[in-house]
PDB file of C-alpha atoms in Angstrom:
ATOM      1  CA  UNK A   1      21.513   2.625   1.904  1.00 80.00           C
ATOM      2  CA  UNK A   2      19.807   5.344   3.915  1.00 88.00           C
ATOM      3  CA  UNK A   3      18.529   6.936   0.690  1.00 91.00           C
ATOM      4  CA  UNK A   4      17.172   3.549  -0.428  1.00 88.00           C
ATOM      5  CA  UNK A   5      15.366   3.132   2.899  1.00 94.00           C
ATOM      6  CA  UNK A   6      13.800   6.601   2.882  1.00 95.00           C
ATOM      7  CA  UNK A   7      12.817   6.467  -0.787  1.00 92.00           C
ATOM      8  CA  UNK A   8      11.260   3.018  -0.433  1.00 91.00           C
ATOM      9  CA  UNK A   9       9.538   3.911   2.845  1.00 96.00           C
ATOM     10  CA  UNK A  10       7.866   7.044   1.484  1.00 94.00           C
ATOM     11  CA  UNK A  11       6.664   5.300  -1.671  1.00 92.00           C
ATOM     12  CA  UNK A  12       5.259   2.317   0.222  1.00 94.00           C
ATOM     13  CA  UNK A  13       3.664   4.430   2.970  1.00 95.00           C
ATOM     14  CA  UNK A  14       1.568   6.385   0.493  1.00 94.00           C
ATOM     15  CA  UNK A  15       1.044   3.279  -1.630  1.00 93.00           C
ATOM     16  CA  UNK A  16      -0.808   1.705   1.317  1.00 94.00           C
ATOM     17  CA  UNK A  17      -3.208   4.712   1.305  1.00 92.00           C
ATOM     18  CA  UNK A  18      -3.163   5.105   5.110  1.00 92.00           C
ATOM     19  CA  UNK A  19      -5.750   7.861   5.405  1.00 89.00           C
ATOM     20  CA  UNK A  20      -8.255   6.080   3.175  1.00 90.00           C
ATOM     21  CA  UNK A  21      -7.642   2.905   5.187  1.00 92.00           C
ATOM     22  CA  UNK A  22      -8.256   4.775   8.447  1.00 90.00           C
ATOM     23  CA  UNK A  23     -11.493   6.364   7.219  1.00 85.00           C
ATOM     24  CA  UNK A  24     -12.732   2.971   5.966  1.00 88.00           C
ATOM     25  CA  UNK A  25     -11.666   1.311   9.215  1.00 91.00           C
ATOM     26  CA  UNK A  26     -13.537   3.859  11.322  1.00 86.00           C
ATOM     27  CA  UNK A  27     -16.616   3.558   9.125  1.00 81.00           C
ATOM     28  CA  UNK A  28     -16.701  -0.235   9.271  1.00 86.00           C
ATOM     29  CA  UNK A  29     -16.024  -0.429  13.021  1.00 86.00           C
ATOM     30  CA  UNK A  30     -18.430   2.288  14.115  1.00 79.00           C
ATOM     31  CA  UNK A  31     -20.285   1.219  17.226  1.00 79.00           C
ATOM     32  CA  UNK A  32     -17.545  -1.209  18.317  1.00 85.00           C
ATOM     33  CA  UNK A  33     -15.720  -0.897  21.615  1.00 86.00           C
ATOM     34  CA  UNK A  34     -12.220   0.589  21.569  1.00 85.00           C
ATOM     35  CA  UNK A  35     -10.623  -2.730  22.625  1.00 89.00           C
ATOM     36  CA  UNK A  36     -12.342  -4.613  19.802  1.00 90.00           C
ATOM     37  CA  UNK A  37     -11.200  -1.995  17.283  1.00 89.00           C
ATOM     38  CA  UNK A  38      -7.613  -2.355  18.488  1.00 91.00           C
ATOM     39  CA  UNK A  39      -7.739  -6.139  18.025  1.00 92.00           C
ATOM     40  CA  UNK A  40      -9.029  -5.702  14.476  1.00 93.00           C
ATOM     41  CA  UNK A  41      -6.293  -3.137  13.758  1.00 93.00           C
ATOM     42  CA  UNK A  42      -3.561  -5.536  14.964  1.00 94.00           C
ATOM     43  CA  UNK A  43      -4.926  -8.456  12.900  1.00 95.00           C
ATOM     44  CA  UNK A  44      -5.223  -6.217   9.839  1.00 95.00           C
ATOM     45  CA  UNK A  45      -1.590  -5.124  10.120  1.00 96.00           C
ATOM     46  CA  UNK A  46      -0.450  -8.739  10.472  1.00 96.00           C
ATOM     47  CA  UNK A  47      -2.322  -9.737   7.324  1.00 96.00           C
ATOM     48  CA  UNK A  48      -0.969  -6.732   5.387  1.00 96.00           C
ATOM     49  CA  UNK A  49       2.604  -7.660   6.391  1.00 96.00           C
ATOM     50  CA  UNK A  50       2.154 -11.214   5.080  1.00 96.00           C
ATOM     51  CA  UNK A  51       0.542 -10.117   1.791  1.00 94.00           C
ATOM     52  CA  UNK A  52       3.064  -7.321   1.187  1.00 95.00           C
ATOM     53  CA  UNK A  53       6.155  -9.438   1.893  1.00 94.00           C
ATOM     54  CA  UNK A  54       4.982 -12.178  -0.473  1.00 93.00           C
ATOM     55  CA  UNK A  55       4.331  -9.687  -3.266  1.00 91.00           C
ATOM     56  CA  UNK A  56       7.497  -7.659  -2.649  1.00 91.00           C
ATOM     57  CA  UNK A  57       9.943 -10.545  -2.286  1.00 89.00           C
ATOM     58  CA  UNK A  58       8.685 -12.892  -4.975  1.00 87.00           C
ATOM     59  CA  UNK A  59       7.725 -10.430  -7.719  1.00 79.00           C
ATOM     60  CA  UNK A  60      10.804 -11.229  -9.781  1.00 76.00           C
ATOM     61  CA  UNK A  61      10.063 -14.981  -9.652  1.00 83.00           C
ATOM     62  CA  UNK A  62       6.427 -14.388 -10.571  1.00 80.00           C
ATOM     63  CA  UNK A  63       7.457 -12.406 -13.660  1.00 79.00           C
ATOM     64  CA  UNK A  64       9.805 -15.205 -14.710  1.00 79.00           C
ATOM     65  CA  UNK A  65       7.184 -17.937 -14.309  1.00 84.00           C
ATOM     66  CA  UNK A  66       4.511 -15.991 -16.176  1.00 82.00           C
ATOM     67  CA  UNK A  67       6.864 -14.852 -18.944  1.00 83.00           C
ATOM     68  CA  UNK A  68       5.911 -11.203 -18.467  1.00 82.00           C
ATOM     69  CA  UNK A  69       8.545  -8.490 -18.744  1.00 85.00           C
ATOM     70  CA  UNK A  70       8.948  -6.138 -15.811  1.00 83.00           C
ATOM     71  CA  UNK A  71       8.345  -3.062 -17.975  1.00 88.00           C
ATOM     72  CA  UNK A  72       5.078  -4.414 -19.418  1.00 88.00           C
ATOM     73  CA  UNK A  73       3.864  -5.161 -15.906  1.00 86.00           C
ATOM     74  CA  UNK A  74       5.045  -1.715 -14.822  1.00 88.00           C
ATOM     75  CA  UNK A  75       2.688  -0.078 -17.352  1.00 91.00           C
ATOM     76  CA  UNK A  76      -0.251  -2.253 -16.268  1.00 90.00           C
ATOM     77  CA  UNK A  77       0.385  -1.689 -12.561  1.00 89.00           C
ATOM     78  CA  UNK A  78       0.713   2.043 -13.141  1.00 90.00           C
ATOM     79  CA  UNK A  79      -2.627   2.133 -14.940  1.00 92.00           C
ATOM     80  CA  UNK A  80      -4.353   0.293 -12.088  1.00 90.00           C
ATOM     81  CA  UNK A  81      -2.679   2.519  -9.506  1.00 90.00           C
ATOM     82  CA  UNK A  82      -3.797   5.618 -11.405  1.00 92.00           C
ATOM     83  CA  UNK A  83      -7.408   4.404 -11.328  1.00 90.00           C
ATOM     84  CA  UNK A  84      -7.079   3.860  -7.578  1.00 87.00           C
ATOM     85  CA  UNK A  85      -5.666   7.378  -7.207  1.00 88.00           C
ATOM     86  CA  UNK A  86      -8.582   8.871  -9.156  1.00 90.00           C
ATOM     87  CA  UNK A  87     -11.021   6.988  -6.893  1.00 88.00           C
ATOM     88  CA  UNK A  88      -9.321   8.439  -3.803  1.00 88.00           C
ATOM     89  CA  UNK A  89      -9.390  11.990  -5.149  1.00 88.00           C
ATOM     90  CA  UNK A  90     -13.063  11.685  -6.131  1.00 86.00           C
ATOM     91  CA  UNK A  91     -13.947  10.058  -2.819  1.00 74.00           C
ATOM     92  CA  UNK A  92     -14.047   6.360  -1.896  1.00 55.00           C
ATOM     93  CA  UNK A  93     -17.272   4.396  -1.830  1.00 49.00           C
ATOM     94  CA  UNK A  94     -19.106   3.859   1.422  1.00 49.00           C
ATOM     95  CA  UNK A  95     -18.367   0.603   3.205  1.00 51.00           C
ATOM     96  CA  UNK A  96     -21.130  -1.452   4.741  1.00 51.00           C
ATOM     97  CA  UNK A  97     -21.041  -2.210   8.452  1.00 53.00           C
ATOM     98  CA  UNK A  98     -19.996  -5.801   9.270  1.00 57.00           C
ATOM     99  CA  UNK A  99     -22.169  -8.356  10.993  1.00 55.00           C
ATOM    100  CA  UNK A 100     -21.700  -9.002  14.687  1.00 53.00           C
ATOM    101  CA  UNK A 101     -19.584 -12.156  14.215  1.00 57.00           C
ATOM    102  CA  UNK A 102     -17.909 -11.135  10.942  1.00 64.00           C
ATOM    103  CA  UNK A 103     -14.111 -10.803  10.904  1.00 78.00           C
ATOM    104  CA  UNK A 104     -13.195  -7.859   8.678  1.00 89.00           C
ATOM    105  CA  UNK A 105      -9.487  -7.674   9.516  1.00 92.00           C
ATOM    106  CA  UNK A 106      -8.250  -9.782   6.562  1.00 92.00           C
ATOM    107  CA  UNK A 107     -11.088  -9.218   4.091  1.00 87.00           C
ATOM    108  CA  UNK A 108     -11.822  -6.453   3.287  1.00 89.00           C
ATOM    109  CA  UNK A 109      -9.516  -4.296   5.468  1.00 92.00           C
ATOM    110  CA  UNK A 110      -6.177  -5.964   4.661  1.00 94.00           C
ATOM    111  CA  UNK A 111      -7.185  -6.887   1.111  1.00 91.00           C
ATOM    112  CA  UNK A 112      -8.510  -5.155  -0.940  1.00 86.00           C
ATOM    113  CA  UNK A 113      -8.814  -1.928   1.123  1.00 91.00           C
ATOM    114  CA  UNK A 114      -5.122  -1.662   2.098  1.00 94.00           C
ATOM    115  CA  UNK A 115      -3.544  -3.956  -0.503  1.00 93.00           C
ATOM    116  CA  UNK A 116      -5.755  -3.389  -3.530  1.00 87.00           C
ATOM    117  CA  UNK A 117      -5.155  -4.212  -7.224  1.00 84.00           C
ATOM    118  CA  UNK A 118      -3.022  -1.142  -7.865  1.00 85.00           C
ATOM    119  CA  UNK A 119      -1.011  -1.668  -4.688  1.00 89.00           C
ATOM    120  CA  UNK A 120      -0.495  -5.348  -5.540  1.00 91.00           C
ATOM    121  CA  UNK A 121       0.930  -4.589  -8.968  1.00 89.00           C
ATOM    122  CA  UNK A 122       3.119  -1.768  -7.688  1.00 88.00           C
ATOM    123  CA  UNK A 123       4.556  -3.900  -4.870  1.00 92.00           C
ATOM    124  CA  UNK A 124       5.504  -6.542  -7.436  1.00 90.00           C
ATOM    125  CA  UNK A 125       7.220  -3.936  -9.599  1.00 90.00           C
ATOM    126  CA  UNK A 126       9.065  -2.209  -6.736  1.00 89.00           C
ATOM    127  CA  UNK A 127      10.297  -5.516  -5.361  1.00 88.00           C
ATOM    128  CA  UNK A 128      11.489  -6.649  -8.784  1.00 86.00           C
ATOM    129  CA  UNK A 129      13.194  -3.261  -9.282  1.00 84.00           C
ATOM    130  CA  UNK A 130      15.220  -3.705  -6.090  1.00 83.00           C
ATOM    131  CA  UNK A 131      16.221  -7.203  -7.192  1.00 77.00           C
ATOM    132  CA  UNK A 132      17.209  -6.009 -10.671  1.00 76.00           C
ATOM    133  CA  UNK A 133      19.106  -2.917  -9.495  1.00 77.00           C
ATOM    134  CA  UNK A 134      20.970  -4.532  -6.608  1.00 73.00           C
ATOM    135  CA  UNK A 135      21.023  -8.178  -7.678  1.00 66.00           C
ATOM    136  CA  UNK A 136      21.935 -10.572  -4.900  1.00 61.00           C
ATOM    137  CA  UNK A 137      23.053  -7.846  -2.478  1.00 79.00           C
ATOM    138  CA  UNK A 138      21.547  -9.158   0.765  1.00 85.00           C
ATOM    139  CA  UNK A 139      22.099  -5.841   2.526  1.00 89.00           C
ATOM    140  CA  UNK A 140      20.097  -3.885  -0.036  1.00 88.00           C
ATOM    141  CA  UNK A 141      17.310  -6.467   0.056  1.00 87.00           C
ATOM    142  CA  UNK A 142      17.251  -6.257   3.868  1.00 91.00           C
ATOM    143  CA  UNK A 143      17.065  -2.445   3.758  1.00 93.00           C
ATOM    144  CA  UNK A 144      14.162  -2.584   1.275  1.00 91.00           C
ATOM    145  CA  UNK A 145      12.297  -5.157   3.372  1.00 94.00           C
ATOM    146  CA  UNK A 146      12.929  -3.051   6.479  1.00 96.00           C
ATOM    147  CA  UNK A 147      11.426  -0.031   4.724  1.00 96.00           C
ATOM    148  CA  UNK A 148       8.400  -2.111   3.757  1.00 95.00           C
ATOM    149  CA  UNK A 149       7.890  -3.297   7.333  1.00 97.00           C
ATOM    150  CA  UNK A 150       8.360   0.246   8.640  1.00 97.00           C
ATOM    151  CA  UNK A 151       5.724   1.556   6.224  1.00 97.00           C
ATOM    152  CA  UNK A 152       3.211  -1.141   7.174  1.00 96.00           C
ATOM    153  CA  UNK A 153       3.859  -0.648  10.899  1.00 97.00           C
ATOM    154  CA  UNK A 154       3.425   3.120  10.474  1.00 97.00           C
ATOM    155  CA  UNK A 155       0.013   2.528   8.924  1.00 95.00           C
ATOM    156  CA  UNK A 156      -0.724   0.069  11.746  1.00 94.00           C
ATOM    157  CA  UNK A 157       0.225   2.654  14.371  1.00 94.00           C
ATOM    158  CA  UNK A 158      -2.153   5.154  12.773  1.00 92.00           C
ATOM    159  CA  UNK A 159      -4.915   2.545  12.789  1.00 92.00           C
ATOM    160  CA  UNK A 160      -4.270   1.755  16.444  1.00 90.00           C
ATOM    161  CA  UNK A 161      -4.384   5.435  17.401  1.00 90.00           C
ATOM    162  CA  UNK A 162      -7.546   5.936  15.332  1.00 85.00           C
ATOM    163  CA  UNK A 163      -9.163   2.999  17.119  1.00 82.00           C
ATOM    164  CA  UNK A 164      -8.643   4.745  20.454  1.00 79.00           C
ATOM    165  CA  UNK A 165      -9.124   8.377  19.466  1.00 75.00           C
ATOM    166  CA  UNK A 166     -11.682   8.645  16.689  1.00 68.00           C
ATOM    167  CA  UNK A 167     -12.814  12.060  17.939  1.00 69.00           C
ATOM    168  CA  UNK A 168      -9.387  13.490  17.047  1.00 70.00           C
ATOM    169  CA  UNK A 169      -9.919  12.637  13.356  1.00 70.00           C
ATOM    170  CA  UNK A 170     -12.825  14.701  11.966  1.00 78.00           C
ATOM    171  CA  UNK A 171     -14.264  13.342   8.679  1.00 78.00           C
ATOM    172  CA  UNK A 172     -13.371  16.546   6.823  1.00 83.00           C
ATOM    173  CA  UNK A 173      -9.688  16.271   7.742  1.00 83.00           C
ATOM    174  CA  UNK A 174      -9.635  12.594   6.768  1.00 77.00           C
ATOM    175  CA  UNK A 175     -11.226  13.466   3.430  1.00 83.00           C
ATOM    176  CA  UNK A 176      -8.535  16.085   2.690  1.00 86.00           C
ATOM    177  CA  UNK A 177      -5.703  13.698   3.667  1.00 82.00           C
ATOM    178  CA  UNK A 178      -7.222  10.945   1.508  1.00 84.00           C
ATOM    179  CA  UNK A 179      -7.332  13.245  -1.519  1.00 88.00           C
ATOM    180  CA  UNK A 180      -3.718  14.291  -0.944  1.00 88.00           C
ATOM    181  CA  UNK A 181      -2.765  10.624  -0.840  1.00 87.00           C
ATOM    182  CA  UNK A 182      -4.558  10.171  -4.160  1.00 88.00           C
ATOM    183  CA  UNK A 183      -2.464  12.934  -5.720  1.00 91.00           C
ATOM    184  CA  UNK A 184       0.767  11.312  -4.511  1.00 89.00           C
ATOM    185  CA  UNK A 185      -0.362   7.952  -5.899  1.00 90.00           C
ATOM    186  CA  UNK A 186      -1.233   9.558  -9.240  1.00 91.00           C
ATOM    187  CA  UNK A 187       2.336  10.886  -9.463  1.00 92.00           C
ATOM    188  CA  UNK A 188       3.756   7.451  -8.628  1.00 90.00           C
ATOM    189  CA  UNK A 189       1.458   5.862 -11.229  1.00 92.00           C
ATOM    190  CA  UNK A 190       2.622   8.314 -13.891  1.00 93.00           C
ATOM    191  CA  UNK A 191       6.251   7.523 -13.058  1.00 91.00           C
ATOM    192  CA  UNK A 192       5.608   3.786 -13.388  1.00 91.00           C
ATOM    193  CA  UNK A 193       3.779   4.155 -16.707  1.00 93.00           C
ATOM    194  CA  UNK A 194       6.273   6.518 -18.342  1.00 94.00           C
ATOM    195  CA  UNK A 195       9.275   4.487 -17.157  1.00 92.00           C
ATOM    196  CA  UNK A 196       7.705   1.289 -18.474  1.00 91.00           C
ATOM    197  CA  UNK A 197       6.892   2.838 -21.857  1.00 94.00           C
ATOM    198  CA  UNK A 198      10.398   4.316 -22.172  1.00 93.00           C
ATOM    199  CA  UNK A 199      12.067   0.989 -21.376  1.00 89.00           C
ATOM    200  CA  UNK A 200       9.794  -0.910 -23.772  1.00 90.00           C
ATOM    201  CA  UNK A 201      10.539   1.543 -26.582  1.00 92.00           C
ATOM    202  CA  UNK A 202      14.262   1.331 -25.939  1.00 91.00           C
ATOM    203  CA  UNK A 203      14.112  -2.486 -25.945  1.00 86.00           C
ATOM    204  CA  UNK A 204      12.181  -2.553 -29.213  1.00 85.00           C
ATOM    205  CA  UNK A 205      14.667  -0.166 -30.839  1.00 79.00           C
ATOM    206  CA  UNK A 206      17.632  -2.436 -30.110  1.00 64.00           C
TER     207      UNK A 206
END
């Protein structure tokens, strides 16, 4: 169970692209007071938790309703995640500053900055994988959900610290960390794509 927790936590932590999220957060909240930034960070984390739990827990049901096989969706999600990884390595686009009364915590910070298209598809696949591999084992499901919450809260803690200590995060360091995150995501995307293709080929050969 500990291996399941650690493996799931690491995958989901990098899947949420924390360093890109932080750089975008700092860019979009420049000029705001530290207290206001902290409130936005807390609301963003709350929204990410809701979105992620829905995608992670109900992925298997969504596949069943839509009539899509897990492996076909795995290939599609991997392709989207790879495009997201390439965008991170090349450098994300500049975000516009919000209006004075505009709430940016849910849109765009929670979705699509933190939970983007590639992240959405991968969360569905990872959640369905846990369900398929461990079936109705409530303990395994609880461990996986705990890892998901731990990953989101870790990103939230980084956001909260960044809101209070922007001077400790030079843009050059954030750029390097964002590119490293992109490389990790590219590896995860390749694993999803190759696993999906292998399973589809094996199914067609039967």
